[in-house]
Short mmCIF file of C-alpha atoms in Angstrom, two decimals:
data_model
loop_
_atom_site.label_atom_id
_atom_site.label_comp_id
_atom_site.label_asym_id
_atom_site.label_seq_id
_atom_site.Cartn_x
_atom_site.Cartn_y
_atom_site.Cartn_z
CA MET I 270 34.68 67.82 -27.24
CA ASP I 271 35.27 70.49 -24.61
CA SER I 272 38.16 72.79 -25.38
CA PRO I 273 41.35 72.51 -23.28
CA ASP I 274 40.79 76.09 -22.09
CA LEU I 275 37.52 75.08 -20.53
CA TRP I 276 39.30 72.74 -18.16
CA ALA I 277 42.21 75.03 -17.43
CA GLY I 278 42.38 75.76 -13.76
CA LEU I 279 40.36 72.70 -12.72
CA SER I 280 41.75 69.95 -10.59
CA VAL I 281 40.20 66.48 -10.58
CA LEU I 282 39.72 65.15 -7.11
CA ASP I 283 39.91 61.56 -5.96
CA ASP I 284 40.67 59.99 -9.33
CA PRO I 285 40.87 56.30 -8.44
CA PRO I 286 43.15 54.09 -10.48
CA ALA I 287 41.58 51.80 -13.09
CA SER I 288 42.91 48.79 -11.23
CA VAL I 289 40.24 49.18 -8.53
CA TRP I 290 37.33 48.78 -10.95
CA GLU I 291 35.04 45.90 -10.07
CA ASP I 292 32.96 43.95 -12.58
CA PRO I 293 29.92 46.03 -13.61
CA VAL I 294 26.46 44.75 -12.79
CA PRO I 295 24.49 43.97 -15.99
CA LEU I 296 21.66 46.40 -16.60
CA ALA I 297 19.11 43.65 -17.12
CA GLY I 298 20.76 40.46 -16.11
CA PRO I 299 18.85 37.20 -16.31
CA ARG I 300 15.97 37.27 -13.86
CA GLN I 301 15.27 34.37 -11.54
CA LEU I 302 12.10 33.05 -13.14
CA THR I 303 9.48 31.38 -10.99
CA PRO I 304 8.69 27.79 -12.07
CA PHE I 305 5.16 27.18 -13.29
CA PRO I 306 3.10 26.20 -10.22
CA ILE I 307 1.47 23.14 -11.71
CA ALA I 308 0.25 22.09 -8.26
CA SER I 309 -2.15 25.06 -8.39
CA LEU I 310 -4.19 23.41 -11.14
CA PRO I 311 -7.12 21.09 -10.32
CA GLY I 312 -6.14 17.39 -10.30
CA TRP I 313 -7.56 16.34 -13.69
CA LEU I 314 -6.08 19.39 -15.38
CA ARG I 315 -2.73 19.06 -13.59
CA GLU I 316 -2.39 15.43 -14.71
CA PHE I 317 -3.09 16.26 -18.34
CA VAL I 318 -0.77 19.29 -18.42
CA ALA I 319 2.07 17.22 -16.94
CA ALA I 320 1.40 14.37 -19.37
CA VAL I 321 1.38 16.72 -22.38
CA ALA I 322 4.65 18.32 -21.26
CA GLU I 323 6.20 14.86 -20.88
CA GLU I 324 5.05 13.42 -24.21
CA THR I 325 5.93 16.54 -26.21
CA GLN I 326 9.07 17.26 -24.16
CA THR I 327 8.12 20.90 -23.80
CA PRO I 328 8.20 23.19 -20.74
CA VAL I 329 5.20 22.58 -18.51
CA ASP I 330 4.60 26.34 -18.69
CA LEU I 331 3.39 26.02 -22.29
CA ALA I 332 0.68 23.45 -21.63
CA GLY I 333 -0.20 25.09 -18.31
CA CYS I 334 -0.76 28.53 -19.82
CA ILE I 335 -2.75 27.16 -22.74
CA ALA I 336 -4.85 25.17 -20.25
CA LEU I 337 -5.80 28.44 -18.52
CA SER I 338 -6.77 29.86 -21.92
CA VAL I 339 -8.93 26.79 -22.57
CA LEU I 340 -10.75 27.31 -19.27
CA ALA I 341 -11.20 30.99 -20.17
CA THR I 342 -12.63 29.98 -23.56
CA ALA I 343 -15.15 27.72 -21.83
CA ALA I 344 -16.16 30.29 -19.20
CA GLY I 345 -15.52 33.68 -20.83
CA GLY I 346 -18.74 35.58 -21.41
CA ARG I 347 -20.70 32.98 -19.46
CA ALA I 348 -19.37 33.49 -15.93
CA VAL I 349 -18.15 36.40 -13.81
CA VAL I 350 -16.58 36.53 -10.37
CA GLN I 351 -18.03 38.82 -7.71
CA VAL I 352 -15.05 40.20 -5.81
CA ARG I 353 -16.41 42.85 -3.45
CA GLY I 354 -18.80 45.78 -3.67
CA HIS I 355 -19.36 46.69 -7.30
CA TRP I 356 -16.12 44.99 -8.36
CA ARG I 357 -16.81 42.13 -10.73
CA GLU I 358 -14.36 40.50 -13.09
CA PRO I 359 -15.16 38.55 -16.26
CA THR I 360 -13.44 35.20 -16.71
CA ASN I 361 -11.70 35.72 -20.05
CA LEU I 362 -7.89 35.98 -20.19
CA PHE I 363 -5.12 37.16 -22.51
CA VAL I 364 -2.13 34.80 -22.22
CA VAL I 365 1.04 34.73 -24.32
CA VAL I 366 3.95 32.27 -24.10
CA ALA I 367 7.29 33.15 -25.74
CA LEU I 368 9.31 30.16 -26.96
CA PRO I 369 11.89 29.75 -29.75
CA PRO I 370 11.18 27.60 -32.83
CA ALA I 371 11.23 23.78 -32.68
CA ASN I 372 9.36 23.67 -29.37
CA ARG I 373 6.36 21.73 -30.74
CA LYS I 374 3.97 24.55 -30.00
CA SER I 375 1.41 23.41 -32.57
CA ALA I 376 1.32 19.89 -31.13
CA VAL I 377 0.69 21.22 -27.62
CA PHE I 378 -1.99 23.61 -28.86
CA ALA I 379 -3.79 20.80 -30.67
CA LEU I 380 -3.77 18.50 -27.64
CA LEU I 381 -5.14 21.22 -25.36
CA THR I 382 -7.71 22.79 -27.69
CA ASP I 383 -9.16 19.72 -29.47
CA PRO I 384 -11.89 19.27 -26.83
CA LEU I 385 -13.08 22.83 -27.50
CA TYR I 386 -13.76 21.88 -31.11
CA ASP I 387 -15.58 18.77 -29.89
CA ALA I 388 -17.67 20.93 -27.58
CA GLU I 389 -18.36 23.32 -30.44
CA ALA I 390 -19.60 20.40 -32.56
CA GLN I 391 -21.90 19.24 -29.76
CA LEU I 392 -23.33 22.73 -29.35
CA ARG I 393 -24.00 22.92 -33.08
CA THR I 394 -25.80 19.58 -33.03
CA VAL I 395 -28.02 20.77 -30.18
CA GLN I 396 -28.67 24.14 -31.81
CA GLN I 397 -29.25 22.86 -35.34
CA PRO I 398 -33.03 22.20 -35.03
CA ALA I 399 -33.60 25.73 -33.68
CA ILE I 400 -31.51 27.19 -36.51
CA VAL I 401 -33.44 25.25 -39.17
CA GLU I 402 -36.75 26.26 -37.62
CA ALA I 403 -35.75 29.92 -37.49
CA GLN I 404 -34.51 29.83 -41.09
CA MET I 405 -37.82 28.33 -42.24
CA THR I 406 -39.85 30.81 -40.21
CA ALA I 407 -37.84 33.72 -41.61
CA ARG I 408 -38.25 32.48 -45.17
CA LEU I 409 -42.00 31.94 -44.83
CA ALA I 410 -42.46 35.31 -43.15
CA LYS I 411 -40.56 37.06 -45.93
CA GLU I 412 -42.55 35.23 -48.62
CA ALA I 413 -45.81 36.18 -46.93
CA ALA I 414 -44.73 39.80 -46.70
CA ASP I 415 -43.63 39.84 -50.34
CA LYS I 416 -46.96 38.35 -51.49
CA ALA I 417 -48.89 40.84 -49.42
CA ALA I 418 -46.84 43.71 -50.86
CA ALA I 419 -47.45 42.46 -54.42
CA LYS I 420 -51.20 42.09 -53.75
CA ALA I 421 -51.39 45.59 -52.29
CA ALA I 422 -49.59 47.02 -55.30
CA CYS I 423 -52.22 45.56 -57.66
CA ALA I 424 -55.26 46.31 -55.53
CA SER I 425 -57.93 48.78 -56.34
CA ALA I 426 -58.01 52.09 -54.55
CA ASP I 427 -60.74 51.09 -52.09
CA GLU I 428 -58.83 47.91 -51.04
CA ARG I 429 -55.27 49.28 -51.10
CA ASP I 430 -55.15 50.85 -47.61
CA ASP I 431 -56.12 47.64 -45.84
CA LEU I 432 -53.77 45.52 -47.95
CA VAL I 433 -50.87 47.94 -47.45
CA SER I 434 -51.42 47.79 -43.68
CA THR I 435 -51.38 44.00 -43.83
CA ALA I 436 -48.20 44.00 -45.95
CA ILE I 437 -46.46 46.37 -43.53
CA ALA I 438 -47.41 44.21 -40.53
CA LEU I 439 -46.13 41.07 -42.25
CA ALA I 440 -42.88 42.81 -43.22
CA GLN I 441 -42.36 43.95 -39.63
CA THR I 442 -42.99 40.41 -38.41
CA ALA I 443 -40.43 39.06 -40.90
CA GLU I 444 -37.85 41.56 -39.63
CA THR I 445 -38.26 40.33 -36.04
CA VAL I 446 -37.35 36.74 -36.90
CA THR I 447 -33.72 36.15 -35.92
CA VAL I 448 -31.78 33.15 -37.17
CA PRO I 449 -29.25 32.06 -34.52
CA ALA I 450 -25.65 31.75 -35.66
CA GLU I 451 -23.98 28.37 -35.51
CA PRO I 452 -22.15 28.08 -32.18
CA GLN I 453 -18.47 28.95 -32.49
CA LEU I 454 -15.90 29.10 -29.69
CA LEU I 455 -12.70 29.85 -31.59
CA ALA I 456 -12.03 32.39 -34.33
CA ASP I 457 -9.54 31.38 -37.02
CA ASP I 458 -9.45 34.63 -39.01
CA ALA I 459 -8.62 37.08 -36.25
CA THR I 460 -8.84 40.54 -37.81
CA ALA I 461 -10.42 43.19 -35.62
CA GLU I 462 -13.52 43.16 -37.81
CA THR I 463 -14.02 39.39 -37.72
CA VAL I 464 -13.38 39.22 -33.98
CA THR I 465 -16.05 41.88 -33.45
CA SER I 466 -18.52 40.13 -35.75
CA ARG I 467 -17.94 36.72 -34.18
CA MET I 468 -18.42 38.10 -30.68
CA SER I 469 -21.62 39.81 -31.78
CA GLU I 470 -22.93 36.56 -33.30
CA GLN I 471 -21.86 34.41 -30.34
CA GLY I 472 -23.54 36.29 -27.55
CA GLY I 473 -20.54 38.47 -26.76
CA ARG I 474 -17.71 35.94 -26.56
CA ILE I 475 -15.04 34.37 -28.75
CA ALA I 476 -11.48 33.08 -28.34
CA VAL I 477 -8.37 33.50 -30.47
CA MET I 478 -5.94 30.63 -29.93
CA SER I 479 -2.79 30.47 -32.04
CA ALA I 480 0.70 29.02 -32.02
CA GLU I 481 1.88 32.02 -34.05
CA GLY I 482 2.29 35.73 -33.36
CA ASP I 483 0.54 37.04 -36.49
CA ILE I 484 -2.28 38.51 -34.43
CA PHE I 485 0.03 41.29 -33.21
CA ASP I 486 0.83 42.29 -36.80
CA ILE I 487 -2.90 42.35 -37.54
CA ILE I 488 -3.62 44.53 -34.50
CA ALA I 489 -0.76 46.84 -35.53
CA GLY I 490 -2.47 47.39 -38.90
CA ARG I 491 -1.18 44.81 -41.39
CA TYR I 492 -4.41 45.12 -43.39
CA SER I 493 -5.78 48.50 -42.36
CA GLY I 494 -2.50 50.44 -42.35
CA LYS I 495 -3.07 51.70 -38.80
CA PRO I 496 -3.46 50.10 -35.37
CA ASN I 497 -6.94 48.75 -34.69
CA MET I 498 -7.03 47.57 -31.11
CA GLY I 499 -10.34 48.88 -29.77
CA VAL I 500 -12.07 45.50 -29.85
CA PHE I 501 -9.08 43.87 -28.14
CA LEU I 502 -8.98 46.47 -25.35
CA LYS I 503 -12.72 46.38 -24.72
CA GLY I 504 -12.92 42.64 -25.29
CA HIS I 505 -10.53 42.06 -22.40
CA ALA I 506 -12.14 44.52 -19.98
CA GLY I 507 -15.75 43.76 -20.88
CA ASP I 508 -16.49 47.39 -21.77
CA ARG I 509 -19.50 48.10 -23.97
CA LEU I 510 -18.62 47.84 -27.67
CA ARG I 511 -20.57 49.55 -30.43
CA VAL I 512 -19.76 49.43 -34.14
CA ASP I 513 -21.85 51.83 -36.21
CA ARG I 514 -20.68 52.00 -39.79
CA GLN I 515 -22.39 52.15 -43.14
CA THR I 516 -21.60 48.51 -43.89
CA ARG I 517 -22.44 47.04 -40.47
CA LYS I 518 -23.94 47.86 -37.09
CA GLU I 519 -22.99 45.72 -34.11
CA TYR I 520 -23.55 46.22 -30.41
CA ILE I 521 -22.11 44.09 -27.62
CA GLU I 522 -23.07 44.91 -24.04
CA HIS I 523 -20.35 42.86 -22.33
CA PRO I 524 -17.74 41.58 -24.80
CA ALA I 525 -15.52 38.74 -23.57
CA LEU I 526 -12.49 37.98 -25.72
CA THR I 527 -9.99 35.29 -24.74
CA MET I 528 -6.54 35.06 -26.32
CA GLY I 529 -4.08 32.19 -25.93
CA LEU I 530 -0.94 32.72 -27.99
CA CYS I 531 2.52 31.25 -28.32
CA VAL I 532 5.07 33.45 -30.07
CA GLN I 533 8.76 33.46 -30.78
CA PRO I 534 10.78 35.62 -28.35
CA GLN I 535 11.64 38.11 -31.09
CA VAL I 536 7.95 38.97 -31.33
CA LEU I 537 8.18 40.49 -27.85
CA ASP I 538 10.94 42.77 -29.15
CA GLU I 539 8.78 43.77 -32.10
CA ILE I 540 5.57 44.45 -30.21
CA GLY I 541 7.51 46.45 -27.63
CA ARG I 542 8.40 48.86 -30.44
CA GLN I 543 4.91 49.04 -31.94
CA GLU I 544 3.53 52.54 -31.74
CA GLY I 545 0.49 52.68 -29.50
CA PHE I 546 0.73 49.20 -27.98
CA LYS I 547 2.06 50.49 -24.65
CA GLY I 548 0.35 53.87 -24.65
CA ARG I 549 -3.13 52.40 -25.09
CA GLY I 550 -2.58 49.57 -22.63
CA LEU I 551 -2.75 46.53 -24.88
CA LEU I 552 0.47 45.00 -23.54
CA GLY I 553 -0.75 45.54 -19.99
CA ARG I 554 -3.63 43.13 -20.56
CA PHE I 555 -1.56 40.01 -21.32
CA LEU I 556 -0.23 37.48 -18.84
CA TYR I 557 3.28 36.58 -20.01
CA SER I 558 5.29 33.38 -19.81
CA VAL I 559 8.91 33.14 -21.00
CA PRO I 560 9.98 29.58 -20.10
CA GLU I 561 13.36 28.08 -20.88
CA SER I 562 13.39 25.94 -24.01
CA LEU I 563 14.12 22.23 -23.61
CA VAL I 564 15.51 21.87 -27.15
CA GLY I 565 18.82 20.05 -26.91
CA ARG I 566 17.86 18.37 -23.64
CA ARG I 567 14.73 16.47 -24.64
CA ARG I 568 14.17 12.80 -23.94
CA LEU I 569 13.83 10.87 -27.19
CA ARG I 570 11.56 8.17 -25.71
CA PRO I 571 9.12 10.11 -23.51
CA ASP I 572 6.14 8.58 -21.75
CA PRO I 573 2.93 8.88 -23.80
CA ILE I 574 -0.18 10.53 -22.42
CA PRO I 575 -2.26 7.87 -20.61
CA ASP I 576 -5.60 7.34 -22.36
CA GLN I 577 -7.54 7.75 -19.15
CA VAL I 578 -5.89 11.12 -18.43
CA LYS I 579 -6.62 12.33 -21.95
CA ASP I 580 -10.23 11.09 -21.88
CA THR I 581 -10.88 12.73 -18.51
CA TYR I 582 -9.48 16.04 -19.75
CA ARG I 583 -11.61 15.90 -22.90
CA ARG I 584 -14.79 15.02 -21.01
CA HIS I 585 -14.36 17.73 -18.37
CA VAL I 586 -13.56 20.49 -20.88
CA ILE I 587 -16.63 19.55 -22.93
CA ASP I 588 -18.87 19.32 -19.85
CA LEU I 589 -17.78 22.72 -18.55
CA THR I 590 -18.09 24.38 -21.96
CA VAL I 591 -21.51 22.94 -22.82
CA PHE I 592 -22.91 23.66 -19.37
CA LEU I 593 -21.84 27.31 -19.34
CA ALA I 594 -22.90 27.85 -22.95
CA GLU I 595 -26.53 27.70 -21.79
CA TRP I 596 -26.14 30.81 -19.60
CA THR I 597 -27.43 33.94 -21.29
CA ASP I 598 -26.98 35.94 -18.07
CA PRO I 599 -23.50 35.11 -16.75
CA ALA I 600 -23.17 32.68 -13.87
CA VAL I 601 -21.91 34.62 -10.83
CA VAL I 602 -19.08 33.04 -8.85
CA GLN I 603 -18.81 34.27 -5.27
CA LEU I 604 -15.81 34.35 -2.91
CA THR I 605 -15.73 33.05 0.62
CA PRO I 606 -14.69 35.65 3.22
CA GLU I 607 -11.41 33.76 3.58
CA ALA I 608 -10.75 33.87 -0.16
CA ASP I 609 -11.51 37.59 -0.21
CA ALA I 610 -9.12 38.13 2.73
CA ALA I 611 -6.37 36.24 0.88
CA LEU I 612 -6.92 38.37 -2.22
CA LEU I 613 -6.89 41.55 -0.13
CA ALA I 614 -3.60 40.53 1.50
CA PHE I 615 -2.18 39.94 -1.98
CA GLN I 616 -3.32 43.42 -3.05
CA GLU I 617 -1.65 44.93 0.02
CA ARG I 618 1.56 43.14 -0.89
CA VAL I 619 1.47 44.34 -4.51
CA GLU I 620 0.30 47.94 -4.04
CA PRO I 621 3.58 49.44 -2.71
CA LYS I 622 5.43 47.85 -5.61
CA LEU I 623 3.43 50.01 -8.04
CA ALA I 624 5.08 53.22 -6.86
CA ALA I 625 6.71 55.07 -9.72
CA ARG I 626 9.77 55.73 -7.56
CA GLY I 627 11.27 52.74 -5.85
CA GLY I 628 8.52 50.28 -6.68
CA SER I 629 9.78 47.07 -8.27
CA LEU I 630 6.70 47.08 -10.54
CA GLY I 631 6.53 50.85 -10.99
CA HIS I 632 7.84 50.74 -14.56
CA ILE I 633 5.06 48.29 -15.54
CA ALA I 634 2.32 49.73 -13.35
CA ASP I 635 -0.17 49.54 -16.22
CA TRP I 636 0.28 45.77 -16.22
CA ALA I 637 0.71 45.25 -12.48
CA GLY I 638 -2.29 47.43 -11.72
CA LYS I 639 -4.46 44.78 -13.38
CA LEU I 640 -2.84 41.91 -11.50
CA ALA I 641 -5.41 41.67 -8.71
CA GLY I 642 -8.22 41.49 -11.26
CA ALA I 643 -6.37 38.82 -13.22
CA THR I 644 -5.89 36.87 -9.99
CA ALA I 645 -9.62 36.95 -9.30
CA ARG I 646 -10.29 35.76 -12.85
CA ILE I 647 -7.83 32.88 -12.48
CA ALA I 648 -9.34 31.92 -9.12
CA ALA I 649 -12.80 31.73 -10.69
CA LEU I 650 -11.49 29.57 -13.55
CA LEU I 651 -9.74 27.17 -11.17
CA HIS I 652 -12.93 27.01 -9.10
CA LEU I 653 -15.11 26.25 -12.12
CA ALA I 654 -12.65 23.59 -13.24
CA GLN I 655 -12.87 21.98 -9.80
CA HIS I 656 -16.65 21.97 -9.65
CA LEU I 657 -17.57 21.86 -13.36
CA THR I 658 -21.40 22.12 -13.52
CA LYS I 659 -21.99 23.44 -9.99
CA GLY I 660 -19.29 26.07 -9.52
CA HIS I 661 -21.87 28.85 -9.38
CA THR I 662 -23.50 27.24 -6.34
CA ILE I 663 -20.30 27.06 -4.25
CA PRO I 664 -18.12 30.06 -3.31
CA VAL I 665 -14.42 30.10 -4.09
CA ALA I 666 -12.40 28.65 -1.23
CA GLU I 667 -9.33 30.23 0.32
CA ALA I 668 -7.13 27.39 -0.98
CA THR I 669 -8.26 28.07 -4.54
CA MET I 670 -7.50 31.78 -4.16
CA ARG I 671 -4.02 30.93 -2.87
CA ASP I 672 -3.50 28.73 -5.93
CA ALA I 673 -4.50 31.70 -8.10
CA ILE I 674 -2.07 33.92 -6.18
CA ALA I 675 0.73 31.41 -6.84
CA LEU I 676 -0.05 31.69 -10.54
CA ALA I 677 -0.15 35.50 -10.25
CA ASP I 678 3.32 35.44 -8.68
CA TYR I 679 4.47 33.24 -11.56
CA PHE I 680 3.10 35.65 -14.14
CA THR I 681 4.68 38.59 -12.27
CA SER I 682 8.11 36.98 -12.45
CA HIS I 683 7.74 36.19 -16.13
CA GLY I 684 6.02 39.49 -16.88
CA LEU I 685 9.03 41.40 -15.57
CA ALA I 686 11.29 39.36 -17.86
CA ALA I 687 8.97 39.90 -20.83
CA PHE I 688 8.81 43.65 -20.27
CA ASP I 689 12.60 43.72 -19.94
CA GLN I 690 12.68 42.26 -23.43
CA MET I 691 10.09 44.74 -24.66
CA GLY I 692 11.99 47.69 -23.19
CA ALA I 693 9.36 48.79 -20.71
CA ASP I 694 11.85 50.73 -18.58
CA PRO I 695 12.91 53.80 -20.62
CA THR I 696 15.83 54.62 -18.30
CA THR I 697 17.32 51.16 -18.79
CA GLU I 698 16.78 51.36 -22.55
CA ARG I 699 18.48 54.76 -22.69
CA ALA I 700 21.32 53.43 -20.56
CA ARG I 701 21.94 50.75 -23.17
CA THR I 702 22.17 53.49 -25.79
CA VAL I 703 24.75 55.38 -23.73
CA LEU I 704 26.77 52.19 -23.13
CA GLU I 705 26.90 51.56 -26.86
CA THR I 706 28.07 55.14 -27.43
CA LEU I 707 30.82 54.71 -24.84
CA ARG I 708 31.97 51.47 -26.48
CA THR I 709 31.91 53.01 -29.95
CA HIS I 710 34.05 56.02 -29.03
CA LYS I 711 36.33 54.12 -26.63
CA TRP I 712 36.45 56.96 -24.13
CA SER I 713 38.28 56.32 -20.89
CA GLU I 714 36.88 59.58 -19.54
CA VAL I 715 34.00 61.61 -20.87
CA SER I 716 32.03 64.71 -20.07
CA LYS I 717 28.29 64.95 -20.05
CA ARG I 718 28.56 67.54 -22.81
CA ASP I 719 30.59 65.07 -24.95
CA LEU I 720 27.79 62.55 -24.66
CA MET I 721 25.05 65.03 -25.56
CA VAL I 722 26.90 65.87 -28.76
CA LYS I 723 26.89 62.22 -29.83
CA LEU I 724 23.45 61.13 -28.64
CA SER I 725 20.22 61.49 -30.58
CA ARG I 726 18.09 64.43 -29.51
CA SER I 727 14.98 62.37 -30.19
CA GLU I 728 16.00 60.15 -27.26
CA PHE I 729 17.78 62.77 -25.15
CA ALA I 730 16.05 66.08 -25.80
CA THR I 731 17.80 67.87 -22.94
CA ALA I 732 20.84 67.31 -20.75
CA ALA I 733 18.46 66.62 -17.86
CA ASP I 734 17.28 63.48 -19.71
CA LEU I 735 20.82 62.13 -19.33
CA ASP I 736 20.95 62.50 -15.52
CA PRO I 737 18.92 59.41 -14.49
CA VAL I 738 20.79 57.34 -17.10
CA LEU I 739 24.22 58.34 -15.78
CA SER I 740 23.04 57.68 -12.22
CA LEU I 741 21.92 54.20 -13.24
CA LEU I 742 25.21 53.49 -15.02
CA GLU I 743 27.09 54.70 -11.97
CA ASP I 744 25.00 52.47 -9.70
CA HIS I 745 25.85 49.52 -11.93
CA GLY I 746 29.56 50.34 -11.94
CA TYR I 747 29.99 51.36 -15.59
CA VAL I 748 31.02 54.96 -14.90
CA ARG I 749 32.30 57.05 -12.00
CA ALA I 750 31.35 60.66 -11.49
CA GLN I 751 34.43 62.84 -11.06
CA PRO I 752 34.08 65.64 -8.49
CA VAL I 753 35.71 68.80 -9.74
CA ALA I 754 36.77 71.94 -7.95
CA ARG I 755 36.72 75.32 -9.71
CA THR I 756 39.85 77.43 -9.10
CA GLY I 757 38.58 80.68 -10.58
CA GLY I 758 37.90 82.29 -13.89
CA ARG I 759 34.75 83.11 -15.76
CA GLY I 760 32.69 81.19 -18.30
CA ARG I 761 30.02 78.58 -18.20
CA PRO I 762 30.19 75.93 -15.47
CA PRO I 763 32.24 72.89 -16.35
CA SER I 764 30.40 69.88 -17.68
CA PRO I 765 30.39 66.97 -15.21
CA ARG I 766 32.94 64.33 -16.13
CA TYR I 767 32.92 60.58 -15.72
CA LEU I 768 35.54 57.88 -15.73
CA VAL I 769 34.52 54.96 -17.93
CA HIS I 770 34.97 51.33 -16.94
CA PRO I 771 38.04 50.05 -18.87
CA ARG I 772 36.09 47.01 -20.02
CA LEU I 773 33.98 49.19 -22.27
CA THR I 774 37.07 50.14 -24.27
CA ASP I 775 38.91 46.84 -23.84
CA PRO I 776 36.74 43.74 -23.22
CA THR I 777 39.80 41.86 -21.95
CA ALA I 778 40.50 44.40 -19.21
#
């Protein structure tokens, strides 16, 4: 604490009585979350999402977000959206929903993803003859090469050169025979290595869908001991991926990884503290949903999903998946001029919010900077879901783009809440630390120097680091800066002092 001599000769000006304190404004009070815009989904998808939410008595956000992941699984790596100029977006998505336990996440996941497994089975049935033929061709080619090599090894000197040439040619032919992998849409074992291998086998695309948050532990290095997120970063963006190790060599020109996850809210706290997750941009690639749980308010006799609604959903997901699976070069989805104008107007609305100072999205600019691209991806998915097997022949309409923008606004609202939970704003997080220090020491008045003595230097390396925090706390009504007037004398300048809201020392005040 400052010595009494330090404050000798100083007079405190305008010291208001404690009775005039107003209630402080919470640092991160509950945000007004935008409801999931179910009307933005195509009719057949909207009906199924609503029916699933009703039967399972879960927030419609859960089924709605998983439905977008299902569309991204069907289209990812097989379709792209041409925005403008050289700007193209793939159609894969990273989506995460945070819900507490007992919210029937597994049941919802099963209802939404079952048609993907049916589509996978159909693709395997279609591909099986080609796989068997390639396996037989590869085996026969290898046997022929082996026989030729054995014959050359036993040949006389005057015959050996010709037989060796024949054996080499047959061996080269055997090496060129490729056996296609069995079609697979979803990866169960989602380590970085298996995700890379599955994408390489499946023509550059795979999806990870899970009702658990284990994937974040795996990315953080559960098995390797260090974060391994390269495939997840490049798999979202579509950047060229090359693995060149002694044990395996894999090359993917345009990787397309889709992730649809449902985690417990505490997982957001944990991943927000994971070293490297923010710095390398992994958290900025997810679309977040943090709906309110219905546990405790659920109907015990809900309406079941109508068979017709379920059958239509299954048929359309399979049709879209099987149709797009045939595209080796991605189907290109175009925008109408009106849709492009709507997207541009959305970009103009978002851009000022990215400003580091004063922008409402400035503290999550890494995430918000990708919002326009995510909106274009969502628009393409909604368009493909509307037109199924002919979406590549029809440009995206303005109405569809506006539906995508409504979903983007939803994800912005929920993204802000999610990043609040993950501590994306360092000033707010540091302010919470200072509040806890004020409560612990029960100061009614404190100097800046007093606080620096008690705070960790790892969080507050210099006194200047404390300035924005104290300004924020003053704006929220937790402290009041006390103007001081120097009456003379030498020595270092007095440390600024602050009155502390009485409620921090006495919650009943």
